[in-house]
Amino acid sequence: MHKFQPGQFAMLGHKSMRAEAHPFTIAGGDEMTRRFVIRTAGDWTDNFVKTVKVGDRFRLGRGVGRFLPQIDSQRKEQFWVAGGVGITLFLSALERMQPDVAARVTLIFGIRSRASAGVIEDVERHARRLPQLNLIVLSDDRNQGLTPPRLTQIIRDMSEDTQVYLCGPQGLKNMIVRAWAMAGMSGRIYSEHLDFRGAYGMEHVNYIFGPILDAERHVKLAVKRPLLTSS
């Protein structure tokens, strides 16, 4: 089975979907297993969830992508921001991270409600296991949504060169970029985007990755380019 790095995704196909496969973030796994968290958000995923059963065989591609949160003890301070299903990009990083006393990692996990967040218990379990992880769960149904004043309060105690890894809706991304620039932070904000419309294989996927805020605090536009596969 192909190796992967935390934060990467892979193409996943099923016999019921014929030739078509879709990219999904690898949420965890070891040398012999892979874990995916799949939300029904269209015809393909709806049919997939209804059709798949225990014992089925799948077509699984290699891990690809460059959204790679740093989890070793040499990392800089990091700020991970996940909105809803965006948490999947961080699950394998949490799984692989070992307890240490190195730079702090602050994770904001924004959810609609605990009932709707299927992996909340997994995330909280990792928070108890990892002393370097500062977990902040913000639930909309408890009037705890992320607001600009709340965000400013959270980042106030972070080091200036803290790195940000961000996965969530565009409104959340815009809020983070504005707050980061206004606070005078120099650390880069990393995000990625997949455009799979009309694609039937990895070579057809439009992939965007890069810093959306550079060290000079000027907004940068990531450029579409062919996706490079990793070994």
PDB file of N, CA and C in Angstrom, residues 164-231:
ATOM      1  N   VAL A 164       0.046  29.178   9.872  1.00  0.00           N
ATOM      2  CA  VAL A 164      -1.375  28.862   9.876  1.00  0.00           C
ATOM      3  C   VAL A 164      -1.686  27.840   8.793  1.00  0.00           C
ATOM      4  N   TYR A 165      -2.432  26.803   9.163  1.00  0.00           N
ATOM      5  CA  TYR A 165      -2.956  25.830   8.214  1.00  0.00           C
ATOM      6  C   TYR A 165      -4.467  25.884   8.328  1.00  0.00           C
ATOM      7  N   LEU A 166      -5.115  26.159   7.196  1.00  0.00           N
ATOM      8  CA  LEU A 166      -6.516  26.548   7.219  1.00  0.00           C
ATOM      9  C   LEU A 166      -7.326  25.729   6.228  1.00  0.00           C
ATOM     10  N   CYS A 167      -8.447  25.167   6.697  1.00  0.00           N
ATOM     11  CA  CYS A 167      -9.369  24.463   5.818  1.00  0.00           C
ATOM     12  C   CYS A 167     -10.796  24.758   6.261  1.00  0.00           C
ATOM     13  N   GLY A 168     -11.545  25.416   5.405  1.00  0.00           N
ATOM     14  CA  GLY A 168     -12.915  25.773   5.743  1.00  0.00           C
ATOM     15  C   GLY A 168     -13.512  26.619   4.636  1.00  0.00           C
ATOM     16  N   PRO A 169     -14.707  27.127   4.831  1.00  0.00           N
ATOM     17  CA  PRO A 169     -15.369  27.941   3.803  1.00  0.00           C
ATOM     18  C   PRO A 169     -14.629  29.252   3.556  1.00  0.00           C
ATOM     19  N   GLN A 170     -14.939  29.868   2.418  1.00  0.00           N
ATOM     20  CA  GLN A 170     -14.217  31.071   2.020  1.00  0.00           C
ATOM     21  C   GLN A 170     -14.378  32.202   3.025  1.00  0.00           C
ATOM     22  N   GLY A 171     -15.553  32.340   3.617  1.00  0.00           N
ATOM     23  CA  GLY A 171     -15.755  33.391   4.604  1.00  0.00           C
ATOM     24  C   GLY A 171     -14.813  33.252   5.787  1.00  0.00           C
ATOM     25  N   LEU A 172     -14.583  32.012   6.218  1.00  0.00           N
ATOM     26  CA  LEU A 172     -13.644  31.767   7.315  1.00  0.00           C
ATOM     27  C   LEU A 172     -12.228  32.142   6.899  1.00  0.00           C
ATOM     28  N   LYS A 173     -11.841  31.770   5.690  1.00  0.00           N
ATOM     29  CA  LYS A 173     -10.507  32.101   5.203  1.00  0.00           C
ATOM     30  C   LYS A 173     -10.303  33.618   5.166  1.00  0.00           C
ATOM     31  N   ASN A 174     -11.303  34.320   4.664  1.00  0.00           N
ATOM     32  CA  ASN A 174     -11.189  35.780   4.584  1.00  0.00           C
ATOM     33  C   ASN A 174     -11.022  36.403   5.974  1.00  0.00           C
ATOM     34  N   MET A 175     -11.754  35.885   6.961  1.00  0.00           N
ATOM     35  CA  MET A 175     -11.660  36.398   8.321  1.00  0.00           C
ATOM     36  C   MET A 175     -10.256  36.185   8.889  1.00  0.00           C
ATOM     37  N   ILE A 176      -9.697  34.993   8.672  1.00  0.00           N
ATOM     38  CA  ILE A 176      -8.364  34.688   9.187  1.00  0.00           C
ATOM     39  C   ILE A 176      -7.326  35.616   8.554  1.00  0.00           C
ATOM     40  N   VAL A 177      -7.388  35.777   7.236  1.00  0.00           N
ATOM     41  CA  VAL A 177      -6.412  36.616   6.535  1.00  0.00           C
ATOM     42  C   VAL A 177      -6.458  38.056   7.047  1.00  0.00           C
ATOM     43  N   ARG A 178      -7.663  38.597   7.195  1.00  0.00           N
ATOM     44  CA  ARG A 178      -7.785  39.978   7.675  1.00  0.00           C
ATOM     45  C   ARG A 178      -7.249  40.125   9.091  1.00  0.00           C
ATOM     46  N   ALA A 179      -7.634  39.204   9.985  1.00  0.00           N
ATOM     47  CA  ALA A 179      -7.188  39.291  11.376  1.00  0.00           C
ATOM     48  C   ALA A 179      -5.685  39.118  11.487  1.00  0.00           C
ATOM     49  N   TRP A 180      -5.122  38.233  10.678  1.00  0.00           N
ATOM     50  CA  TRP A 180      -3.679  37.968  10.715  1.00  0.00           C
ATOM     51  C   TRP A 180      -2.898  39.203  10.292  1.00  0.00           C
ATOM     52  N   ALA A 181      -3.361  39.842   9.210  1.00  0.00           N
ATOM     53  CA  ALA A 181      -2.681  41.038   8.725  1.00  0.00           C
ATOM     54  C   ALA A 181      -2.810  42.192   9.718  1.00  0.00           C
ATOM     55  N   MET A 182      -4.003  42.360  10.278  1.00  0.00           N
ATOM     56  CA  MET A 182      -4.221  43.461  11.220  1.00  0.00           C
ATOM     57  C   MET A 182      -3.403  43.289  12.492  1.00  0.00           C
ATOM     58  N   ALA A 183      -3.140  42.044  12.875  1.00  0.00           N
ATOM     59  CA  ALA A 183      -2.355  41.780  14.081  1.00  0.00           C
ATOM     60  C   ALA A 183      -0.854  41.908  13.832  1.00  0.00           C
ATOM     61  N   GLY A 184      -0.455  42.123  12.571  1.00  0.00           N
ATOM     62  CA  GLY A 184       0.956  42.266  12.253  1.00  0.00           C
ATOM     63  C   GLY A 184       1.730  40.969  12.299  1.00  0.00           C
ATOM     64  N   MET A 185       1.064  39.846  12.097  1.00  0.00           N
ATOM     65  CA  MET A 185       1.729  38.550  12.146  1.00  0.00           C
ATOM     66  C   MET A 185       2.521  38.326  10.864  1.00  0.00           C
ATOM     67  N   SER A 186       3.681  37.674  10.981  1.00  0.00           N
ATOM     68  CA  SER A 186       4.529  37.428   9.818  1.00  0.00           C
ATOM     69  C   SER A 186       4.454  35.990   9.319  1.00  0.00           C
ATOM     70  N   GLY A 187       3.880  35.088  10.112  1.00  0.00           N
ATOM     71  CA  GLY A 187       3.779  33.694   9.700  1.00  0.00           C
ATOM     72  C   GLY A 187       2.839  33.530   8.521  1.00  0.00           C
ATOM     73  N   ARG A 188       3.139  32.578   7.660  1.00  0.00           N
ATOM     74  CA  ARG A 188       2.347  32.352   6.467  1.00  0.00           C
ATOM     75  C   ARG A 188       1.061  31.575   6.776  1.00  0.00           C
ATOM     76  N   ILE A 189       0.057  31.818   5.949  1.00  0.00           N
ATOM     77  CA  ILE A 189      -1.218  31.089   6.020  1.00  0.00           C
ATOM     78  C   ILE A 189      -1.283  30.153   4.830  1.00  0.00           C
ATOM     79  N   TYR A 190      -1.448  28.861   5.101  1.00  0.00           N
ATOM     80  CA  TYR A 190      -1.494  27.868   4.037  1.00  0.00           C
ATOM     81  C   TYR A 190      -2.904  27.287   3.895  1.00  0.00           C
ATOM     82  N   SER A 191      -3.305  27.112   2.644  1.00  0.00           N
ATOM     83  CA  SER A 191      -4.610  26.521   2.358  1.00  0.00           C
ATOM     84  C   SER A 191      -4.499  25.777   1.041  1.00  0.00           C
ATOM     85  N   GLU A 192      -5.462  24.911   0.758  1.00  0.00           N
ATOM     86  CA  GLU A 192      -5.475  24.240  -0.527  1.00  0.00           C
ATOM     87  C   GLU A 192      -6.903  24.101  -1.019  1.00  0.00           C
ATOM     88  N   HIS A 193      -7.037  23.920  -2.319  1.00  0.00           N
ATOM     89  CA  HIS A 193      -8.361  23.828  -2.932  1.00  0.00           C
ATOM     90  C   HIS A 193      -8.314  22.820  -4.064  1.00  0.00           C
ATOM     91  N   LEU A 194      -9.329  21.971  -4.119  1.00  0.00           N
ATOM     92  CA  LEU A 194      -9.471  21.011  -5.212  1.00  0.00           C
ATOM     93  C   LEU A 194     -10.698  21.370  -6.036  1.00  0.00           C
ATOM     94  N   ASP A 195     -10.548  21.416  -7.350  1.00  0.00           N
ATOM     95  CA  ASP A 195     -11.684  21.603  -8.240  1.00  0.00           C
ATOM     96  C   ASP A 195     -11.802  20.337  -9.081  1.00  0.00           C
ATOM     97  N   PHE A 196     -12.797  19.498  -8.735  1.00  0.00           N
ATOM     98  CA  PHE A 196     -12.907  18.191  -9.366  1.00  0.00           C
ATOM     99  C   PHE A 196     -14.021  18.140 -10.409  1.00  0.00           C
ATOM    100  N   ARG A 197     -14.618  19.275 -10.732  1.00  0.00           N
ATOM    101  CA  ARG A 197     -15.733  19.281 -11.670  1.00  0.00           C
ATOM    102  C   ARG A 197     -15.287  18.751 -13.027  1.00  0.00           C
ATOM    103  N   GLY A 198     -15.977  17.689 -13.491  1.00  0.00           N
ATOM    104  CA  GLY A 198     -15.689  17.122 -14.803  1.00  0.00           C
ATOM    105  C   GLY A 198     -14.464  16.246 -14.847  1.00  0.00           C
ATOM    106  N   ALA A 199     -13.840  15.988 -13.711  1.00  0.00           N
ATOM    107  CA  ALA A 199     -12.613  15.191 -13.695  1.00  0.00           C
ATOM    108  C   ALA A 199     -12.925  13.713 -13.502  1.00  0.00           C
ATOM    109  N   TYR A 200     -12.129  12.864 -14.178  1.00  0.00           N
ATOM    110  CA  TYR A 200     -12.283  11.424 -14.028  1.00  0.00           C
ATOM    111  C   TYR A 200     -11.000  10.758 -13.548  1.00  0.00           C
ATOM    112  N   GLY A 201      -9.996  11.519 -13.301  1.00  0.00           N
ATOM    113  CA  GLY A 201      -8.751  10.977 -12.797  1.00  0.00           C
ATOM    114  C   GLY A 201      -7.896  12.093 -12.239  1.00  0.00           C
ATOM    115  N   MET A 202      -6.836  11.730 -11.537  1.00  0.00           N
ATOM    116  CA  MET A 202      -6.020  12.734 -10.877  1.00  0.00           C
ATOM    117  C   MET A 202      -5.433  13.734 -11.857  1.00  0.00           C
ATOM    118  N   GLU A 203      -5.152  13.278 -13.098  1.00  0.00           N
ATOM    119  CA  GLU A 203      -4.553  14.189 -14.061  1.00  0.00           C
ATOM    120  C   GLU A 203      -5.504  15.300 -14.501  1.00  0.00           C
ATOM    121  N   HIS A 204      -6.793  15.154 -14.198  1.00  0.00           N
ATOM    122  CA  HIS A 204      -7.771  16.160 -14.590  1.00  0.00           C
ATOM    123  C   HIS A 204      -8.152  17.107 -13.446  1.00  0.00           C
ATOM    124  N   VAL A 205      -7.593  16.917 -12.279  1.00  0.00           N
ATOM    125  CA  VAL A 205      -7.973  17.713 -11.125  1.00  0.00           C
ATOM    126  C   VAL A 205      -7.201  19.032 -11.114  1.00  0.00           C
ATOM    127  N   ASN A 206      -7.926  20.142 -11.012  1.00  0.00           N
ATOM    128  CA  ASN A 206      -7.275  21.433 -10.797  1.00  0.00           C
ATOM    129  C   ASN A 206      -6.934  21.549  -9.315  1.00  0.00           C
ATOM    130  N   TYR A 207      -5.674  21.764  -9.026  1.00  0.00           N
ATOM    131  CA  TYR A 207      -5.194  21.772  -7.646  1.00  0.00           C
ATOM    132  C   TYR A 207      -4.504  23.093  -7.344  1.00  0.00           C
ATOM    133  N   ILE A 208      -4.882  23.710  -6.248  1.00  0.00           N
ATOM    134  CA  ILE A 208      -4.269  24.975  -5.838  1.00  0.00           C
ATOM    135  C   ILE A 208      -3.738  24.807  -4.424  1.00  0.00           C
ATOM    136  N   PHE A 209      -2.466  25.093  -4.253  1.00  0.00           N
ATOM    137  CA  PHE A 209      -1.896  25.105  -2.901  1.00  0.00           C
ATOM    138  C   PHE A 209      -0.864  26.215  -2.832  1.00  0.00           C
ATOM    139  N   GLY A 210      -0.792  26.857  -1.700  1.00  0.00           N
ATOM    140  CA  GLY A 210       0.256  27.848  -1.519  1.00  0.00           C
ATOM    141  C   GLY A 210      -0.089  28.792  -0.392  1.00  0.00           C
ATOM    142  N   PRO A 211       0.871  29.644  -0.031  1.00  0.00           N
ATOM    143  CA  PRO A 211       0.588  30.641   1.004  1.00  0.00           C
ATOM    144  C   PRO A 211      -0.383  31.682   0.479  1.00  0.00           C
ATOM    145  N   ILE A 212      -1.425  31.984   1.231  1.00  0.00           N
ATOM    146  CA  ILE A 212      -2.346  33.029   0.810  1.00  0.00           C
ATOM    147  C   ILE A 212      -2.059  34.329   1.542  1.00  0.00           C
ATOM    148  N   LEU A 213      -1.050  34.300   2.428  1.00  0.00           N
ATOM    149  CA  LEU A 213      -0.557  35.528   3.049  1.00  0.00           C
ATOM    150  C   LEU A 213       0.939  35.350   3.270  1.00  0.00           C
ATOM    151  N   ASP A 214       1.752  36.219   2.673  1.00  0.00           N
ATOM    152  CA  ASP A 214       3.198  36.016   2.761  1.00  0.00           C
ATOM    153  C   ASP A 214       3.807  36.795   3.927  1.00  0.00           C
ATOM    154  N   ALA A 215       5.111  36.664   4.070  1.00  0.00           N
ATOM    155  CA  ALA A 215       5.791  37.238   5.241  1.00  0.00           C
ATOM    156  C   ALA A 215       5.741  38.760   5.255  1.00  0.00           C
ATOM    157  N   GLU A 216       5.531  39.380   4.090  1.00  0.00           N
ATOM    158  CA  GLU A 216       5.434  40.831   4.055  1.00  0.00           C
ATOM    159  C   GLU A 216       4.003  41.306   4.226  1.00  0.00           C
ATOM    160  N   ARG A 217       3.113  40.366   4.528  1.00  0.00           N
ATOM    161  CA  ARG A 217       1.708  40.655   4.796  1.00  0.00           C
ATOM    162  C   ARG A 217       0.977  41.240   3.586  1.00  0.00           C
ATOM    163  N   HIS A 218       1.338  40.725   2.394  1.00  0.00           N
ATOM    164  CA  HIS A 218       0.588  41.068   1.198  1.00  0.00           C
ATOM    165  C   HIS A 218      -0.164  39.820   0.753  1.00  0.00           C
ATOM    166  N   VAL A 219      -1.413  39.979   0.387  1.00  0.00           N
ATOM    167  CA  VAL A 219      -2.191  38.830  -0.067  1.00  0.00           C
ATOM    168  C   VAL A 219      -1.624  38.333  -1.389  1.00  0.00           C
ATOM    169  N   LYS A 220      -1.443  37.020  -1.501  1.00  0.00           N
ATOM    170  CA  LYS A 220      -0.932  36.423  -2.721  1.00  0.00           C
ATOM    171  C   LYS A 220      -1.982  35.475  -3.290  1.00  0.00           C
ATOM    172  N   LEU A 221      -2.080  35.422  -4.588  1.00  0.00           N
ATOM    173  CA  LEU A 221      -3.004  34.506  -5.241  1.00  0.00           C
ATOM    174  C   LEU A 221      -2.252  33.246  -5.612  1.00  0.00           C
ATOM    175  N   ALA A 222      -2.751  32.097  -5.154  1.00  0.00           N
ATOM    176  CA  ALA A 222      -2.140  30.829  -5.543  1.00  0.00           C
ATOM    177  C   ALA A 222      -2.439  30.575  -7.016  1.00  0.00           C
ATOM    178  N   VAL A 223      -1.497  29.937  -7.707  1.00  0.00           N
ATOM    179  CA  VAL A 223      -1.635  29.706  -9.142  1.00  0.00           C
ATOM    180  C   VAL A 223      -1.969  28.243  -9.387  1.00  0.00           C
ATOM    181  N   LYS A 224      -2.943  28.010 -10.275  1.00  0.00           N
ATOM    182  CA  LYS A 224      -3.271  26.635 -10.629  1.00  0.00           C
ATOM    183  C   LYS A 224      -2.090  26.009 -11.361  1.00  0.00           C
ATOM    184  N   ARG A 225      -1.779  24.779 -10.980  1.00  0.00           N
ATOM    185  CA  ARG A 225      -0.702  24.074 -11.647  1.00  0.00           C
ATOM    186  C   ARG A 225      -0.967  22.582 -11.547  1.00  0.00           C
ATOM    187  N   PRO A 226      -0.337  21.774 -12.415  1.00  0.00           N
ATOM    188  CA  PRO A 226      -0.568  20.331 -12.351  1.00  0.00           C
ATOM    189  C   PRO A 226      -0.189  19.787 -10.986  1.00  0.00           C
ATOM    190  N   LEU A 227      -0.947  18.824 -10.525  1.00  0.00           N
ATOM    191  CA  LEU A 227      -0.691  18.217  -9.225  1.00  0.00           C
ATOM    192  C   LEU A 227       0.451  17.239  -9.327  1.00  0.00           C
ATOM    193  N   LEU A 228       1.454  17.388  -8.469  1.00  0.00           N
ATOM    194  CA  LEU A 228       2.590  16.479  -8.449  1.00  0.00           C
ATOM    195  C   LEU A 228       2.310  15.356  -7.479  1.00  0.00           C
ATOM    196  N   THR A 229       2.458  14.127  -7.925  1.00  0.00           N
ATOM    197  CA  THR A 229       2.217  12.994  -7.043  1.00  0.00           C
ATOM    198  C   THR A 229       3.444  12.746  -6.209  1.00  0.00           C
ATOM    199  N   SER A 230       3.217  12.193  -5.017  1.00  0.00           N
ATOM    200  CA  SER A 230       4.334  11.879  -4.120  1.00  0.00           C
ATOM    201  C   SER A 230       4.558  10.392  -4.115  1.00  0.00           C
ATOM    202  N   SER A 231       5.736   9.986  -3.757  1.00  0.00           N
ATOM    203  CA  SER A 231       6.048   8.559  -3.731  1.00  0.00           C
ATOM    204  C   SER A 231       5.687   7.968  -2.384  1.00  0.00           C
TER     205      SER A 231
END
